[in-house]
JSON list of C-alpha atoms in Angstrom, two decimals:
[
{"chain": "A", "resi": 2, "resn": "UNK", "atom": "CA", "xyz": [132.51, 120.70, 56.90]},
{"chain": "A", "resi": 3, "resn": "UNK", "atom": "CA", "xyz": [134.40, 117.52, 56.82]},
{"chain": "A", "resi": 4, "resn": "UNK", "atom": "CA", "xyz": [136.66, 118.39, 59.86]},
{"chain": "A", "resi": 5, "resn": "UNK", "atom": "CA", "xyz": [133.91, 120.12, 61.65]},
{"chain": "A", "resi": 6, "resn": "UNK", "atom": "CA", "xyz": [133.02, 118.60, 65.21]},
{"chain": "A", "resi": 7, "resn": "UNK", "atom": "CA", "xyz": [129.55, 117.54, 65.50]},
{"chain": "A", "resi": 8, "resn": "UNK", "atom": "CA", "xyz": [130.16, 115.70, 68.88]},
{"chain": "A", "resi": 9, "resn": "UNK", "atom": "CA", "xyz": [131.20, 118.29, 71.10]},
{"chain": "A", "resi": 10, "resn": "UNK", "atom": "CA", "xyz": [131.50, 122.14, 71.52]},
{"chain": "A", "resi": 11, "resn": "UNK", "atom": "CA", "xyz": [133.06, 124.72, 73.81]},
{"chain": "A", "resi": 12, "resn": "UNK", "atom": "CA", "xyz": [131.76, 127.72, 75.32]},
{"chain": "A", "resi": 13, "resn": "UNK", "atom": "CA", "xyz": [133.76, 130.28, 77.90]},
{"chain": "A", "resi": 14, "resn": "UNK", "atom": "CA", "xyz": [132.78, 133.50, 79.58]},
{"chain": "A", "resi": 15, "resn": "UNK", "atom": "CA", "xyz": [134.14, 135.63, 82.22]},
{"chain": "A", "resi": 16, "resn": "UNK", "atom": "CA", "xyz": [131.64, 136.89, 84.61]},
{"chain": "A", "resi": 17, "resn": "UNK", "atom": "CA", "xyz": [132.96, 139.83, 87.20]},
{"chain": "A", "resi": 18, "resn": "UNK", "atom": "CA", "xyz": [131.65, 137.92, 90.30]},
{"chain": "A", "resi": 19, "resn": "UNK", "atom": "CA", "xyz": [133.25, 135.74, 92.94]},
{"chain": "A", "resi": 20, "resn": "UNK", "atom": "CA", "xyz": [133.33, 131.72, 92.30]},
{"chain": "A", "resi": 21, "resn": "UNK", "atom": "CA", "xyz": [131.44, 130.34, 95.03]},
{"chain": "A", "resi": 22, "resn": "UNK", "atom": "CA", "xyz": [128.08, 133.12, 93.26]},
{"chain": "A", "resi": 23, "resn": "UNK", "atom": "CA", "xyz": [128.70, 131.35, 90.02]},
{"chain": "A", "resi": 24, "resn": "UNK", "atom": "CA", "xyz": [128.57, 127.89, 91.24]},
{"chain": "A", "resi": 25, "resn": "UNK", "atom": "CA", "xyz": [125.59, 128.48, 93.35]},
{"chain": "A", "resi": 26, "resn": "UNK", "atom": "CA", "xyz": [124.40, 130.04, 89.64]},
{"chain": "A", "resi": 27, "resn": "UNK", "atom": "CA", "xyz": [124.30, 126.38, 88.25]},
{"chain": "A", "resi": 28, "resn": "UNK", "atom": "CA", "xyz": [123.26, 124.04, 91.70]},
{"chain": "A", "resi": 29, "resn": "UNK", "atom": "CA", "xyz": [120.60, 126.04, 92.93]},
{"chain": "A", "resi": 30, "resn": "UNK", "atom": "CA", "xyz": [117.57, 125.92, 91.83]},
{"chain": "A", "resi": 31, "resn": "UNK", "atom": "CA", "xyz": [116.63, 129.70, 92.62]},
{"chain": "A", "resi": 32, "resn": "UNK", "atom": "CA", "xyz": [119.38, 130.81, 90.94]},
{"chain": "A", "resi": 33, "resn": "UNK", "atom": "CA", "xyz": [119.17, 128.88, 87.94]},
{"chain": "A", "resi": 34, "resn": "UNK", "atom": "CA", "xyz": [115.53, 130.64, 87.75]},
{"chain": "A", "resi": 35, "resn": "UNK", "atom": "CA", "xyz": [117.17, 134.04, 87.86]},
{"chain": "A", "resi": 36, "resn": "UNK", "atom": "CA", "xyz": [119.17, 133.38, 84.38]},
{"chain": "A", "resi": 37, "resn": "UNK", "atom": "CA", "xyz": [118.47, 129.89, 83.15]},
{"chain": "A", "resi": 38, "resn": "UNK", "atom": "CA", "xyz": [114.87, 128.67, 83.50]},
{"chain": "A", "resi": 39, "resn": "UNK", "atom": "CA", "xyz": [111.49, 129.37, 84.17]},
{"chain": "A", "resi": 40, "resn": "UNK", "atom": "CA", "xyz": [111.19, 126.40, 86.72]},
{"chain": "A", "resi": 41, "resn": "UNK", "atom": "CA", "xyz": [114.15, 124.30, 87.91]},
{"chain": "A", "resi": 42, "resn": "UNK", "atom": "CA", "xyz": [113.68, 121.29, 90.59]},
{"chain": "A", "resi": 43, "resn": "UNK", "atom": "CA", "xyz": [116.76, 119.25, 91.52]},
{"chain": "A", "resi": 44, "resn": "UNK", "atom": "CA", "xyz": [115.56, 115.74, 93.41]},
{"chain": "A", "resi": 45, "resn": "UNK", "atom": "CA", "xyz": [117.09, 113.31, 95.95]},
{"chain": "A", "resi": 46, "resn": "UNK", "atom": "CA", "xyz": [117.50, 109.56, 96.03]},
{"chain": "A", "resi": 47, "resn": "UNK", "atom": "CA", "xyz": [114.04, 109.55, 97.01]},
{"chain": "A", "resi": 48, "resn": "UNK", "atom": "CA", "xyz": [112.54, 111.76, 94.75]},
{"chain": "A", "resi": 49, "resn": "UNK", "atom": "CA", "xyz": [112.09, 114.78, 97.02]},
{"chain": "A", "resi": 50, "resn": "UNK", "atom": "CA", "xyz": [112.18, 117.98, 95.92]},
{"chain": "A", "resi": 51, "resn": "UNK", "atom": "CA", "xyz": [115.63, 120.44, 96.98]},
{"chain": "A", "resi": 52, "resn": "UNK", "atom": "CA", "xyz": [115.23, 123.25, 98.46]},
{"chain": "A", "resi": 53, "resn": "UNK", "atom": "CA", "xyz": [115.47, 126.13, 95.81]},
{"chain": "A", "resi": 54, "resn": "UNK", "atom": "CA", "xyz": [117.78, 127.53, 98.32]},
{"chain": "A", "resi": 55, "resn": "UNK", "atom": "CA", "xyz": [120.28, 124.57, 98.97]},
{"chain": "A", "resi": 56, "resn": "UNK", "atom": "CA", "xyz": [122.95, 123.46, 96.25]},
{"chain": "A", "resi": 57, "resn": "UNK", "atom": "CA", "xyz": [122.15, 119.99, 94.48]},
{"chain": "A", "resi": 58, "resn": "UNK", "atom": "CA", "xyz": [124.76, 117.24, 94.91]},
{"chain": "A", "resi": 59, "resn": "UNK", "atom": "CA", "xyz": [126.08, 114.29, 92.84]},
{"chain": "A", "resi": 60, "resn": "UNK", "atom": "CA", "xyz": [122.95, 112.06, 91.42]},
{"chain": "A", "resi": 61, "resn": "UNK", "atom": "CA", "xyz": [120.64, 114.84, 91.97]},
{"chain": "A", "resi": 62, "resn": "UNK", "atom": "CA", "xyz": [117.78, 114.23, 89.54]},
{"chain": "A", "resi": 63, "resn": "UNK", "atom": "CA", "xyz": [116.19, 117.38, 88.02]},
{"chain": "A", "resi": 64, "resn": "UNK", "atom": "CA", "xyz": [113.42, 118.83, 86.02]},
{"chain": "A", "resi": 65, "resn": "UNK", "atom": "CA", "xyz": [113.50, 122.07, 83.94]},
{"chain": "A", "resi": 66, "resn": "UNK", "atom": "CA", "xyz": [111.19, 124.18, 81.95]},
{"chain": "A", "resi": 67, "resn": "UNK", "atom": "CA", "xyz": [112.17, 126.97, 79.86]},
{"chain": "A", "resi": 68, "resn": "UNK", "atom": "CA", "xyz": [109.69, 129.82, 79.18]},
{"chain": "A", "resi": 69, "resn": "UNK", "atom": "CA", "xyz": [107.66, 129.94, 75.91]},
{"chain": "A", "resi": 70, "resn": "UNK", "atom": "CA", "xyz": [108.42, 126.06, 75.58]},
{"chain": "A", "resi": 71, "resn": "UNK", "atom": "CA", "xyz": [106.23, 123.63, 77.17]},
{"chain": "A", "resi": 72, "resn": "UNK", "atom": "CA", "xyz": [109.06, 120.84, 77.07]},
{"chain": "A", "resi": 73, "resn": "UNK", "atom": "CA", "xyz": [110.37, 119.73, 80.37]},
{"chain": "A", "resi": 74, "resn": "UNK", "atom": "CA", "xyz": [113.85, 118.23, 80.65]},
{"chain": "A", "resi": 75, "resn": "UNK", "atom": "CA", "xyz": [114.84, 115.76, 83.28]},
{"chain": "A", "resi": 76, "resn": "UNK", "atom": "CA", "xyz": [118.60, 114.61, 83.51]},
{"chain": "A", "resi": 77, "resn": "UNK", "atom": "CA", "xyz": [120.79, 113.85, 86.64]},
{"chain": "A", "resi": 78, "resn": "UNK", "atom": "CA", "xyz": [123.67, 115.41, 88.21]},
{"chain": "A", "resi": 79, "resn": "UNK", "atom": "CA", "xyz": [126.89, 112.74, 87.53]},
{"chain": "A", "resi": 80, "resn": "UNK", "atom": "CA", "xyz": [129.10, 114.93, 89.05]},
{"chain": "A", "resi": 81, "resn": "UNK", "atom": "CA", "xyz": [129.60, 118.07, 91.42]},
{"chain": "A", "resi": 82, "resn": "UNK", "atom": "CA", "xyz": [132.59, 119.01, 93.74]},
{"chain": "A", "resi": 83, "resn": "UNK", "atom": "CA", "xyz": [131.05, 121.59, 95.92]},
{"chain": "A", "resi": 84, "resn": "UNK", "atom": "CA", "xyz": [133.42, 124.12, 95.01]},
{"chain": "A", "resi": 85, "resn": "UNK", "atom": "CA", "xyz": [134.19, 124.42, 90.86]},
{"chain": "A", "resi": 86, "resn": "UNK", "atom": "CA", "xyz": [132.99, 121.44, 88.80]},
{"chain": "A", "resi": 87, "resn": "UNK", "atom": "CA", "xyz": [129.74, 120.17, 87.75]},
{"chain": "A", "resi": 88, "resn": "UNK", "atom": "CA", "xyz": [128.43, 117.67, 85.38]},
{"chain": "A", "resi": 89, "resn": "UNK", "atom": "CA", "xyz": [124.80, 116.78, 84.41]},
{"chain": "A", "resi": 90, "resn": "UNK", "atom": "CA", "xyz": [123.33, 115.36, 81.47]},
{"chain": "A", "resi": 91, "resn": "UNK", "atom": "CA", "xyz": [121.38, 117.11, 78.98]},
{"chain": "A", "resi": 92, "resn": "UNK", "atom": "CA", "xyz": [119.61, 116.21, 75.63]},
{"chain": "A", "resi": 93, "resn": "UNK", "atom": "CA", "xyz": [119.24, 112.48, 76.58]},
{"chain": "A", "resi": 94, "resn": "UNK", "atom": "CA", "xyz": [122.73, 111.10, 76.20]},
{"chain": "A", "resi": 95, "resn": "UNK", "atom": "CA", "xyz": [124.65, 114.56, 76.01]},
{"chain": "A", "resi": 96, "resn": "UNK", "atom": "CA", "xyz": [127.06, 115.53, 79.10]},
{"chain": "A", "resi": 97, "resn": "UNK", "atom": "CA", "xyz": [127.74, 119.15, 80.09]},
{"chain": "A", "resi": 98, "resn": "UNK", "atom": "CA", "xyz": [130.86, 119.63, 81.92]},
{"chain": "A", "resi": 99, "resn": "UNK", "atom": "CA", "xyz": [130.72, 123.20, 83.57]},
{"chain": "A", "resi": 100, "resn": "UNK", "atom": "CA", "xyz": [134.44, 124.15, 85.14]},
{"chain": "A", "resi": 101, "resn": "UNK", "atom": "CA", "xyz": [134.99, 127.61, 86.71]},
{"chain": "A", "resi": 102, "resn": "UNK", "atom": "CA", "xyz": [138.31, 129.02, 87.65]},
{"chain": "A", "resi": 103, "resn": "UNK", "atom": "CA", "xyz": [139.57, 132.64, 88.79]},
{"chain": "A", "resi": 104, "resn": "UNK", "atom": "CA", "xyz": [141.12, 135.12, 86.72]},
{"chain": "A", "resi": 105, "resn": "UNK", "atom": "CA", "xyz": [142.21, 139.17, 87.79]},
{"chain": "A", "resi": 106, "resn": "UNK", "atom": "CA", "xyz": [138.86, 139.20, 89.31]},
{"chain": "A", "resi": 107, "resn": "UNK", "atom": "CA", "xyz": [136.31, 137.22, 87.17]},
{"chain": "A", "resi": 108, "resn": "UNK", "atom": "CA", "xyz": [135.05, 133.77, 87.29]},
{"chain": "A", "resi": 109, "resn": "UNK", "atom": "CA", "xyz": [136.08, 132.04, 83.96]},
{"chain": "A", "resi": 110, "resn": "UNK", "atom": "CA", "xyz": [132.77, 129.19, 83.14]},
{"chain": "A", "resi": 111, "resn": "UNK", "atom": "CA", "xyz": [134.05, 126.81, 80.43]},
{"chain": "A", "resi": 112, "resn": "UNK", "atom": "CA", "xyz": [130.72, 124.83, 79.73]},
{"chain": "A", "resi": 113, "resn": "UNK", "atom": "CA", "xyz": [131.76, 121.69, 77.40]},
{"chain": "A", "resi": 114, "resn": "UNK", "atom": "CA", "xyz": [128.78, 119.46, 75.65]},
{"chain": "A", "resi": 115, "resn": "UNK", "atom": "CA", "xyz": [130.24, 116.36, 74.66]},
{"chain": "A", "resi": 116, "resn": "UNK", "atom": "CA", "xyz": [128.90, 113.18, 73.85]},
{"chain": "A", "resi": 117, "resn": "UNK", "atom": "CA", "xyz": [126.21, 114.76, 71.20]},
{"chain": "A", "resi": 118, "resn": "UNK", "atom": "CA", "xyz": [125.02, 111.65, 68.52]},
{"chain": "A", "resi": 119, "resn": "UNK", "atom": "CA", "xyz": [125.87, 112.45, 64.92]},
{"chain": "A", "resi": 120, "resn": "UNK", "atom": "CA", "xyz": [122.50, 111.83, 63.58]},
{"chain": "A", "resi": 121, "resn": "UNK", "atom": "CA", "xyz": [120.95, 114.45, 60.95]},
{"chain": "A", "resi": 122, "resn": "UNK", "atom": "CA", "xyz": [118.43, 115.34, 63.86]},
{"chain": "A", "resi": 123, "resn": "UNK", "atom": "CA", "xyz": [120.74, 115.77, 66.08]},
{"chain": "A", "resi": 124, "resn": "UNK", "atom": "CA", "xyz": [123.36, 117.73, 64.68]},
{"chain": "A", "resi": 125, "resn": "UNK", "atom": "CA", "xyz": [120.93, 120.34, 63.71]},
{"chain": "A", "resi": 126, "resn": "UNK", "atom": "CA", "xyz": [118.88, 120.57, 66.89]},
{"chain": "A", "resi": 127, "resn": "UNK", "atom": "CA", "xyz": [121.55, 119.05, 69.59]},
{"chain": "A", "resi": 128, "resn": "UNK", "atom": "CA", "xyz": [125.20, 120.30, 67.85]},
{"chain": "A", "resi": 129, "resn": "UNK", "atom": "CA", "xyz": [123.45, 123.70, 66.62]},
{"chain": "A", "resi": 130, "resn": "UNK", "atom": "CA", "xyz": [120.75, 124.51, 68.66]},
{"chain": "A", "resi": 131, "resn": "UNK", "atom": "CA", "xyz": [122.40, 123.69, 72.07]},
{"chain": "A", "resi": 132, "resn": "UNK", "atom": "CA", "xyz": [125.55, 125.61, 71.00]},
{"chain": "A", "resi": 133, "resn": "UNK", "atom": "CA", "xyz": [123.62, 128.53, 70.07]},
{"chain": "A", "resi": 134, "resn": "UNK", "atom": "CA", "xyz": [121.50, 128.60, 73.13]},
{"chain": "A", "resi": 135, "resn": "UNK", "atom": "CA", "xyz": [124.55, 128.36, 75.70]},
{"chain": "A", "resi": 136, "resn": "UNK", "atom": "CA", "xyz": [125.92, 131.33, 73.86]},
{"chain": "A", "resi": 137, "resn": "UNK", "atom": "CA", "xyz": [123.08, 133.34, 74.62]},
{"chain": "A", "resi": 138, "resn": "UNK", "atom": "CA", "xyz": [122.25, 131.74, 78.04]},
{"chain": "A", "resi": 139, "resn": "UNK", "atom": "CA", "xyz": [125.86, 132.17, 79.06]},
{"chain": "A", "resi": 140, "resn": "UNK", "atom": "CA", "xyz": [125.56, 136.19, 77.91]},
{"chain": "A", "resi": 141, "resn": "UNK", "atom": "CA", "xyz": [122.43, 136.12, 80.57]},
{"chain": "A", "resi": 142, "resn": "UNK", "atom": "CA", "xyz": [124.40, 134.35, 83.24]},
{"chain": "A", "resi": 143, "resn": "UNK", "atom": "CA", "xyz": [126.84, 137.25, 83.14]},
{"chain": "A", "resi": 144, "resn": "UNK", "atom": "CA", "xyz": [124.51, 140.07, 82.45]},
{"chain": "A", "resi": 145, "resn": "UNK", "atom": "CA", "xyz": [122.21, 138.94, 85.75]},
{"chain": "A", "resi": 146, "resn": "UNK", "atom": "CA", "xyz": [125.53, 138.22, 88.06]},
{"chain": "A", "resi": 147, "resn": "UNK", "atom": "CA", "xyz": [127.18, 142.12, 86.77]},
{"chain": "A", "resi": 148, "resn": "UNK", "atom": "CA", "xyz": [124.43, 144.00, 86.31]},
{"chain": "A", "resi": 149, "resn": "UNK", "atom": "CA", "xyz": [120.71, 142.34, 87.32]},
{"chain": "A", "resi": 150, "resn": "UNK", "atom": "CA", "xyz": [119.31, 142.67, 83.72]},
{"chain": "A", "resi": 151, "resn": "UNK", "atom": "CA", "xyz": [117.71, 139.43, 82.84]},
{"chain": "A", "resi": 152, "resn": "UNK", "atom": "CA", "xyz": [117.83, 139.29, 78.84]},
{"chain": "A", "resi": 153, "resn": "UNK", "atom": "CA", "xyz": [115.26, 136.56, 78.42]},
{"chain": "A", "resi": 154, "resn": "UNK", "atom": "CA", "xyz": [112.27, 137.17, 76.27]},
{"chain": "A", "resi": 155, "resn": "UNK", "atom": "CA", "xyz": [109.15, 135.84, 78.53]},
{"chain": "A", "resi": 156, "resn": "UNK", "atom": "CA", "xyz": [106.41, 136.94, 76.66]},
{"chain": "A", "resi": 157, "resn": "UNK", "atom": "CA", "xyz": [104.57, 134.42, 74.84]},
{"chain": "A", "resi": 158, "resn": "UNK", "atom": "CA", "xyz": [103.09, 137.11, 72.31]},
{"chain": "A", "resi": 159, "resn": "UNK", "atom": "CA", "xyz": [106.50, 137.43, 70.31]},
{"chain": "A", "resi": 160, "resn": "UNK", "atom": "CA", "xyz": [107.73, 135.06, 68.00]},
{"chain": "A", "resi": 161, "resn": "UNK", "atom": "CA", "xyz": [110.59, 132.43, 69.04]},
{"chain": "A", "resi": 162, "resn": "UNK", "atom": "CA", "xyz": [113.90, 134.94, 69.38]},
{"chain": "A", "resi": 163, "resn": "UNK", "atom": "CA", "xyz": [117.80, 134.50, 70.21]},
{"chain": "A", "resi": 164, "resn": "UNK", "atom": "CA", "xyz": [116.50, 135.72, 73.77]},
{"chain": "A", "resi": 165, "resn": "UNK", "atom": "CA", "xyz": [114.87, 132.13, 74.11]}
]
């Protein structure tokens, strides 16, 4: 494990849908509740809430709850281009750069956590945990967008799964 990176990781995924779907996927918060999140709120300068129907913009605050945990995250937007490119924080001082591109018909989403400390905590929960939720989160992404079937488990009677 001495070469192994516990700063940053890589995800991609090609999802048969057009661009501008995809990036509404990640700045809206309706859509984020379709494959993400049981609640997502994105915020402006004043601390108004977005309309769940309108795309978040550069220094955006938000707030999001997953389902079965009853921690809230709250980051800000440090970056978004309107078309292609987003980046938020995540995990306190974590960064997630999300990039999409076209390809024969799919949207490629290269999601990129960087920045993760390289405390024992956070390698395990941060490096680890993160990398193996955007696996399965990214899976949902493309399984909603293709197809409609949301994978998450959101019952609160079963045990934590890799569905959440």
């Amino acid at each position: 494990m001495e070469n192994f990176d516990w700063t940053s990781f890589t995800k991609k995924i090609a999802i048969k849908a057009d661009l501008a779907t995809i990036y509404n996927a990640w700045t809206k918060s309706g859509e984020l509740e379709k494959w993400f999140l049981k609640e997502a709120d994105f915020f402006n300068a004043a601390d108004e809430t977005i309309d769940k129907n309108n795309n978040a913009s550069q220094g955006n605050g938000y707030e999001w709850l997953w389902y079965l945990y009853d921690d809230n995250m709250k980051g800000t937007l440090k970056s978004v281009n309107g078309k292609d490119q987003l980046q938020f924080t995540f995990e306190g001082t974590c960064l997630v750069d999300v990039n999409l591109s076209e390809f024969n018909g799919y949207t490629i989403v290269e999601l990129k956590q960087h920045n993760i400390p390289t405390d024992d905590s956070s390698k395990k929960f941060v490096r680890l945990g993160c990398s193996n939720g955007w696996h399965f989160y990214l899976c949902n992404l493309k399984s909603v967008y293709e197809g409609g079937l949301d994978l998450r488990n959101k019952d609160a009677d079963l045990d934590p799964m890799i569905n959440n």
